[in-house]
Short mmCIF file of C-alpha atoms in Angstrom, two decimals:
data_model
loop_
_atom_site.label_atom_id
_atom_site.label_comp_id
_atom_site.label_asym_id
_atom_site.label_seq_id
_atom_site.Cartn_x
_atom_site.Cartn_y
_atom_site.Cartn_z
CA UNK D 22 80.17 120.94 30.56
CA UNK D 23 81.22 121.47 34.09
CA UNK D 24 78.02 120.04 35.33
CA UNK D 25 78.08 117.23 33.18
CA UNK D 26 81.82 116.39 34.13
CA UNK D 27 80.66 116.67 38.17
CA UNK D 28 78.11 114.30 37.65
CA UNK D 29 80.24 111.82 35.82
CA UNK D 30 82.35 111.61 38.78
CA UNK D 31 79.35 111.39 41.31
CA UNK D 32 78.22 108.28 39.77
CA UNK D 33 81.16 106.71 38.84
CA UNK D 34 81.87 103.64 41.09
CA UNK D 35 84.64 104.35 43.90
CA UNK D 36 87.98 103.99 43.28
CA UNK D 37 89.62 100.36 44.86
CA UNK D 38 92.15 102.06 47.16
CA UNK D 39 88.74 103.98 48.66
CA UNK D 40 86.87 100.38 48.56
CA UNK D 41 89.59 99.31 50.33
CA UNK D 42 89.97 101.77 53.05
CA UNK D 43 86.10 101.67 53.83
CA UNK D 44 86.33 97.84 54.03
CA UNK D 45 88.79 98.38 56.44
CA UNK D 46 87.28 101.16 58.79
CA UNK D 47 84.11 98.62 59.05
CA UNK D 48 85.94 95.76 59.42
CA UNK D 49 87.90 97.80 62.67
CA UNK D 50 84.89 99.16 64.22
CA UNK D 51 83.19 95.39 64.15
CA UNK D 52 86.08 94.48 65.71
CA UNK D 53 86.11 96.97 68.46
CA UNK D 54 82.25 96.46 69.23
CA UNK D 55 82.87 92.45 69.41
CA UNK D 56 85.88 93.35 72.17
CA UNK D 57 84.29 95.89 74.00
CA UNK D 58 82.01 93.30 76.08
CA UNK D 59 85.56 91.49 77.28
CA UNK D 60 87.12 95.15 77.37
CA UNK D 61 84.33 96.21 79.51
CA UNK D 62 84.64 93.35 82.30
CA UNK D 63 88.19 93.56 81.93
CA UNK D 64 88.45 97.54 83.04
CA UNK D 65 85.66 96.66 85.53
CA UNK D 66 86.44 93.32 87.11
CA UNK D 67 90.59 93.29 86.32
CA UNK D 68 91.91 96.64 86.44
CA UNK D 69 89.87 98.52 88.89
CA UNK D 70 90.22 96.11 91.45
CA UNK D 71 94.31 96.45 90.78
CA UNK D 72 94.31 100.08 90.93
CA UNK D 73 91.80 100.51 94.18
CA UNK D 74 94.52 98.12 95.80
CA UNK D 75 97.73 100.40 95.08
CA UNK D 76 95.76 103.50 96.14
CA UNK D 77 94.74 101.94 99.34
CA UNK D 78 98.14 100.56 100.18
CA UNK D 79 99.37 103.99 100.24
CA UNK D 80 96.32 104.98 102.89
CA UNK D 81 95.76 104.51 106.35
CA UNK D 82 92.21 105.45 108.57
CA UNK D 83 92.59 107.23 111.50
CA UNK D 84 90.02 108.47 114.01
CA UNK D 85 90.06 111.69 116.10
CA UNK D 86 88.93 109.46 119.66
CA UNK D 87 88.07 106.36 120.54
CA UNK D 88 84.56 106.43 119.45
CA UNK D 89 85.40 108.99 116.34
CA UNK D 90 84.76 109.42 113.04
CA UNK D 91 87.06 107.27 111.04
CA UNK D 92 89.03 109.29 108.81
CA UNK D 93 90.85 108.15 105.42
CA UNK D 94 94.65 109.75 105.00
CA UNK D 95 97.54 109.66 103.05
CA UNK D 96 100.27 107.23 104.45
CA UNK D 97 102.85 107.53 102.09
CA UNK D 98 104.88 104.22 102.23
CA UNK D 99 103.83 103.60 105.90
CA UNK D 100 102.45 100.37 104.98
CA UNK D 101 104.81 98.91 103.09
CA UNK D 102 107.84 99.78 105.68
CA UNK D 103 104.84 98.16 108.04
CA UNK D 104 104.86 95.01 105.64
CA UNK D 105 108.22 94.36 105.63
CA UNK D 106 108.68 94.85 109.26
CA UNK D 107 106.44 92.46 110.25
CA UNK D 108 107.80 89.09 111.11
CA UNK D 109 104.76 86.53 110.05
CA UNK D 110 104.54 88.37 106.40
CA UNK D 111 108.14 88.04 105.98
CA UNK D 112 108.40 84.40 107.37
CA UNK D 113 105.20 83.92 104.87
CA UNK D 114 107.20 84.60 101.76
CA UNK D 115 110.23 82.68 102.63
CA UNK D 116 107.87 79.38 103.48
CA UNK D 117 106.12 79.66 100.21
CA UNK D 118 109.71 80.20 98.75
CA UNK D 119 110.82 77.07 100.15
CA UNK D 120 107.77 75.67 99.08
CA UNK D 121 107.53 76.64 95.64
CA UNK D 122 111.52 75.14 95.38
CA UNK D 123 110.49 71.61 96.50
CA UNK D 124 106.92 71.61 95.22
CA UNK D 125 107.23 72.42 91.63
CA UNK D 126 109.70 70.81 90.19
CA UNK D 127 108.26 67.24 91.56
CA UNK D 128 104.80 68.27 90.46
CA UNK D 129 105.93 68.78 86.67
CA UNK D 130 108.21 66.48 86.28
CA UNK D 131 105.60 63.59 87.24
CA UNK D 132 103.36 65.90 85.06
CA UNK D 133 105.97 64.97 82.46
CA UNK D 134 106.83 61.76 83.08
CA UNK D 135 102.85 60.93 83.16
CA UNK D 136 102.54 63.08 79.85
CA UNK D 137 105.55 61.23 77.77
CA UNK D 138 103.81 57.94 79.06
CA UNK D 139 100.37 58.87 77.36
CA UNK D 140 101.74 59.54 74.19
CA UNK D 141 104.01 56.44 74.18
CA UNK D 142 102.80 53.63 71.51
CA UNK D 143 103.04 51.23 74.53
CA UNK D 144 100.71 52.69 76.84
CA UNK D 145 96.36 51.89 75.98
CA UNK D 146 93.42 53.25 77.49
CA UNK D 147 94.57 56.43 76.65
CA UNK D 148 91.30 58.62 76.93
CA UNK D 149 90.51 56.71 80.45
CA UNK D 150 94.52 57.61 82.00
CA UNK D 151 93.78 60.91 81.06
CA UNK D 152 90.66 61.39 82.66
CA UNK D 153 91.95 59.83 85.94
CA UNK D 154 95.02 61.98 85.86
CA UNK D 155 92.81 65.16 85.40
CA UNK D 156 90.09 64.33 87.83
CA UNK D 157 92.00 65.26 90.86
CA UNK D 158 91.87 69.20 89.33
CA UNK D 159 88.02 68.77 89.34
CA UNK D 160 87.82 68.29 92.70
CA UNK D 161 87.15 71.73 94.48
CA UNK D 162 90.15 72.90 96.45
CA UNK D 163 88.33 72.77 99.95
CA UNK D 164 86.90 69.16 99.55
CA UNK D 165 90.43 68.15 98.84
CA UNK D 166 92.14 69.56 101.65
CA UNK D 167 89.17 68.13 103.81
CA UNK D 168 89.68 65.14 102.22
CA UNK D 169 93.33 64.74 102.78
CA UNK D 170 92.63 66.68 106.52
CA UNK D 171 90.95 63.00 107.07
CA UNK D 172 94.61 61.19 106.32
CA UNK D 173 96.29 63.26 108.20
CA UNK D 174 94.71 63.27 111.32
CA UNK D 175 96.71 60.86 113.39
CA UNK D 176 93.29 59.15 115.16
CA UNK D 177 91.71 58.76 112.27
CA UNK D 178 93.73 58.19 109.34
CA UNK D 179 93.51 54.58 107.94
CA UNK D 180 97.34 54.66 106.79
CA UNK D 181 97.63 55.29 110.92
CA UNK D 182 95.93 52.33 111.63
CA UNK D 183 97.80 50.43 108.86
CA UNK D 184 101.28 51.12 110.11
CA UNK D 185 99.89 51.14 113.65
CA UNK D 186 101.63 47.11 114.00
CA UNK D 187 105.04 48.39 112.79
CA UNK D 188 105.26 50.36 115.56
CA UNK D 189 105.05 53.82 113.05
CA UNK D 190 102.92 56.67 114.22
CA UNK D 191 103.66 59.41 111.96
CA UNK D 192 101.89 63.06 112.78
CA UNK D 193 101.58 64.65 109.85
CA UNK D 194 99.81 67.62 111.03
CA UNK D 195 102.92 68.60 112.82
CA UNK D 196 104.55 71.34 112.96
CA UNK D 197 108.04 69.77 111.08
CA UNK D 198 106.11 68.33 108.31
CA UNK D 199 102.85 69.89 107.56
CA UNK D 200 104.01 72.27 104.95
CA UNK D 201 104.80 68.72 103.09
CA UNK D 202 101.50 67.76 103.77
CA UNK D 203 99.90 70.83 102.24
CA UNK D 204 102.22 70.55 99.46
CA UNK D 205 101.31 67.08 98.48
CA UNK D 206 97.44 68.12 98.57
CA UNK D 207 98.72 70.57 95.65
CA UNK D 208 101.16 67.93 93.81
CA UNK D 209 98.09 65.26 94.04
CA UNK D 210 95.18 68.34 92.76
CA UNK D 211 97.61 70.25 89.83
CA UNK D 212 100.22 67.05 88.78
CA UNK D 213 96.88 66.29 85.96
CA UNK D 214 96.07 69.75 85.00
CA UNK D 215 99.99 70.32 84.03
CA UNK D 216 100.10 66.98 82.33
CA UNK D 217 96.85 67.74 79.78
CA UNK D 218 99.21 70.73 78.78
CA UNK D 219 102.24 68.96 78.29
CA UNK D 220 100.46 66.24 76.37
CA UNK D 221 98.51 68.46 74.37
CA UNK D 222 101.93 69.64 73.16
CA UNK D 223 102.74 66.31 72.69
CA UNK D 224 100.00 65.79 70.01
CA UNK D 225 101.40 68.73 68.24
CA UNK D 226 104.78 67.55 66.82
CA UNK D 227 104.58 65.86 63.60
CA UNK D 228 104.73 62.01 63.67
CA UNK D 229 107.52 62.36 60.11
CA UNK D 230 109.82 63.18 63.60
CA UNK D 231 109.69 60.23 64.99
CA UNK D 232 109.95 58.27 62.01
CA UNK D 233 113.44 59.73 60.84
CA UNK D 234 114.81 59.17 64.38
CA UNK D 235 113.97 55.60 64.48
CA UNK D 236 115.56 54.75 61.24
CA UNK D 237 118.30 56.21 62.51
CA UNK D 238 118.58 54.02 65.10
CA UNK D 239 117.53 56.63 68.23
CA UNK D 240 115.80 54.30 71.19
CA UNK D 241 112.36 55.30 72.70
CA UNK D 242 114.11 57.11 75.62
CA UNK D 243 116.34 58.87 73.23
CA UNK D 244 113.29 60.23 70.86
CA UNK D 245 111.18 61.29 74.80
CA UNK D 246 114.84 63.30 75.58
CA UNK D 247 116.23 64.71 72.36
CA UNK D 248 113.16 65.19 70.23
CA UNK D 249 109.81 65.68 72.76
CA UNK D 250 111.26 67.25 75.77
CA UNK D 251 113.33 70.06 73.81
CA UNK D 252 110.05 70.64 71.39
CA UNK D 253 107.77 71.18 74.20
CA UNK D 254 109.90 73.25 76.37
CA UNK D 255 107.94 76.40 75.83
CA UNK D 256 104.85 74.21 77.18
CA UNK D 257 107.39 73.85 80.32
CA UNK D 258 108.20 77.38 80.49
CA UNK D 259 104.44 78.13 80.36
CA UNK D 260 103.58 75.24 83.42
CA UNK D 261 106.41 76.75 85.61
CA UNK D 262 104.98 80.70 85.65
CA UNK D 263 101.64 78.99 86.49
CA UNK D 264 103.06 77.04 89.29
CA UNK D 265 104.97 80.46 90.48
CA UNK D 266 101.81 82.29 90.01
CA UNK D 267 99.53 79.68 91.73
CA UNK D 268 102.51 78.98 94.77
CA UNK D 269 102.30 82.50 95.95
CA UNK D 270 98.49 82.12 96.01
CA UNK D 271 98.34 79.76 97.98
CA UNK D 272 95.81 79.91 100.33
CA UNK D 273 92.71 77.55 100.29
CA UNK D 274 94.68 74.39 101.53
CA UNK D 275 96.89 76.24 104.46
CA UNK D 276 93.16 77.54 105.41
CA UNK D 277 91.69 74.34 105.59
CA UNK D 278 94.46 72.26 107.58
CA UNK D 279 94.44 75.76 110.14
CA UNK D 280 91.72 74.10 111.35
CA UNK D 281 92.96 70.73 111.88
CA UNK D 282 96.95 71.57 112.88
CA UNK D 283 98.01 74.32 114.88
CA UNK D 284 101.45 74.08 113.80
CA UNK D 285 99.26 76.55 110.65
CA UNK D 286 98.79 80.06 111.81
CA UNK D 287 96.80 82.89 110.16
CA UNK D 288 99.68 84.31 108.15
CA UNK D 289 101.19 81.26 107.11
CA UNK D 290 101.21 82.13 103.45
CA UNK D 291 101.41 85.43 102.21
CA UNK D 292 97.77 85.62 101.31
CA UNK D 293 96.73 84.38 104.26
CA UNK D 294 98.56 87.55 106.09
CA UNK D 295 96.97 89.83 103.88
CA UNK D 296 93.24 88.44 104.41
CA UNK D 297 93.90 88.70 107.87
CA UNK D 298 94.77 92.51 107.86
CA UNK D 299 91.32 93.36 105.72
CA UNK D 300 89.89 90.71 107.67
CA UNK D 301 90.75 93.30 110.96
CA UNK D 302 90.11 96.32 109.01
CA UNK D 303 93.37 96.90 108.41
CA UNK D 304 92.61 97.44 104.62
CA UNK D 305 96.25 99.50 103.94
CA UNK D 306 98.20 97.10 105.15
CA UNK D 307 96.65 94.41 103.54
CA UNK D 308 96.79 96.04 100.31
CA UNK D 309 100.36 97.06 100.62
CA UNK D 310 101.17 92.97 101.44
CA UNK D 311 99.40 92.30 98.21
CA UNK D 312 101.01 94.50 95.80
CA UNK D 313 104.71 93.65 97.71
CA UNK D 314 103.25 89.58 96.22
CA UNK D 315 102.39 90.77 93.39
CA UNK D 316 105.90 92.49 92.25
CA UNK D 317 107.69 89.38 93.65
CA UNK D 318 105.71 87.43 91.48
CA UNK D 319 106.41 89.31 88.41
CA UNK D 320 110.20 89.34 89.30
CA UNK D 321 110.23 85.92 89.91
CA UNK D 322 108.53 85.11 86.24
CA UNK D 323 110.37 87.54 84.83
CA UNK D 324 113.88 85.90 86.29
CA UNK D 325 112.65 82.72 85.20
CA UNK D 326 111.80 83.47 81.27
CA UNK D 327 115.29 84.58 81.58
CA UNK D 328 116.65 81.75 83.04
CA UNK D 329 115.04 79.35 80.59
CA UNK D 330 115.95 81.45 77.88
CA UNK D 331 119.67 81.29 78.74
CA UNK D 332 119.79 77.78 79.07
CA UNK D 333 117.90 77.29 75.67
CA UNK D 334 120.22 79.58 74.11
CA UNK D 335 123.21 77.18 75.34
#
């Protein structure tokens, strides 16, 4: 009878909560081997490269003679007291500061002005603005700053010869004005990209909105302020970190008009300085200038989210 009752059990079909739980497991180890391409690249291409850069900002090479071996030691925070010592890093970050405080806000609001326009009921041709607002972003980063290198140049830019009867001979390339310059080549290349974002946003919020404001009476400008720019401030939020993120990588532009301008020196922006320590071999140094950007960048984010969230909370 024992044997009988055994078998009865063997071949009875599992119970649901065991169904359930095997369902589960296979469901979690699909899941895992779809990730673990992306998990993969991500350890290999994201995180190594971030850890090999805080262990060699705490290193320095040395060499027993001229002609020695070079020898890899611990530095301890020798580089970053280096870092913050030296002058053209320091002056780096407060230029991309100053930067980042004129630059961004006139690159998204036109983003948002240009975004409200599109998805105004007066506005046609929709799909064509829209490409010509994003096209600029297609354009690789060096061809633009060539591009614009071309209008600046004071003996050969057309708007020079233009204004050339008024008397006006504007330079610029100089010194005064060329971090204006740079930072309209970056307004003119990122205004579209933050726009498709905003206006993607846009398409989002349920028409049944607008509606109910306009039979209560609310104007156009009304619905843009108190309906569309409060539902899409996340989108805002989201555009800003970019812009904080992509201000303190700045880098391709400056490089371009150093070629063109003198008044742009090789540690104009902060990663400028630290390509030109690992460009001398000065690999610690360089390292410790990039994680000092990096925690700047994440305390600047970070003081931002909270900014934005107090105001929202007002």
């Amino acid at each position: 009878m024992v044997v009988a009752a055994s078998q009865t059990v063997a071949g009875a079909p599992p119970r649901p909560r065991v169904a359930r739980r095997r369902r589960a497991n296979g469901s979690t180890r699909a899941a895992w081997l779809l990730l673990a391409p992306f998990l993969l690249g991500f350890a290999v291409f994201y995180v190594a490269p971030i850890v090999v850069a805080v262990v060699k900002s705490f290193t320095a090479v040395t060499r027993t003679s001229t002609y020695g071996r070079p020898v890899e030691v611990f530095a301890g925070l020798a580089n970053y007291t280096a870092a913050l010592g030296d002058a053209g890093f320091t002056g780096s970050v407060g230029r991309v500061l100053l930067f980042g405080v004129v630059q961004i806000p006139v690159m998204l609001g036109l983003a948002l002005v240009l975004a409200l326009a599109l998805d105004s009921a007066v506005v046609r041709l929709r799909r064509f603005f829209r490409l010509a607002f994003f096209l600029p972003y297609a354009v690789p980063g060096v061809i633009a700053a060539v591009m614009w290198g071309f209008f600046y140049a004071p003996n050969l830019s057309p708007v020079n010869q233009l204004l050339d009867p008024l008397g006006l001979h504007p330079d610029l390339l100089s010194g005064s004005v060329i971090l204006y310059s740079i930072a309209n080549i970056v307004t003119w290349t990122f205004t579209g990209y933050n726009m498709l974002i905003l206006y993607s946003s846009l398409q989002a919020i349920p028409p049944q909105l607008y509606e109910a404001a306009r039979l209560d009476g609310a104007s156009g400008w009304a619905i843009a302020w108190r309906i569309k720019v409060p539902i899409i401030a996340p989108s805002l939020v989201l555009t800003g970190v970019f812009s904080i993120i992509g201000t303190f990588q700045l880098f391709t532009e400056p490089q371009v008009m150093a070629g063109v301008s003198s008044a742009v020196s090789s540690s104009y922006t902060p990663s400028m300085a630290a390509y030109a320590q690992i460009s001398a071999q000065n690999y610690g140094l360089g390292a410790a200038m990039s994680v000092l950007v990096t925690l700047l960048i994440a305390v600047l984010s970070w003081l931002f989210f909270r900014i934005t969230r107090a105001r929202a909370a007002l």
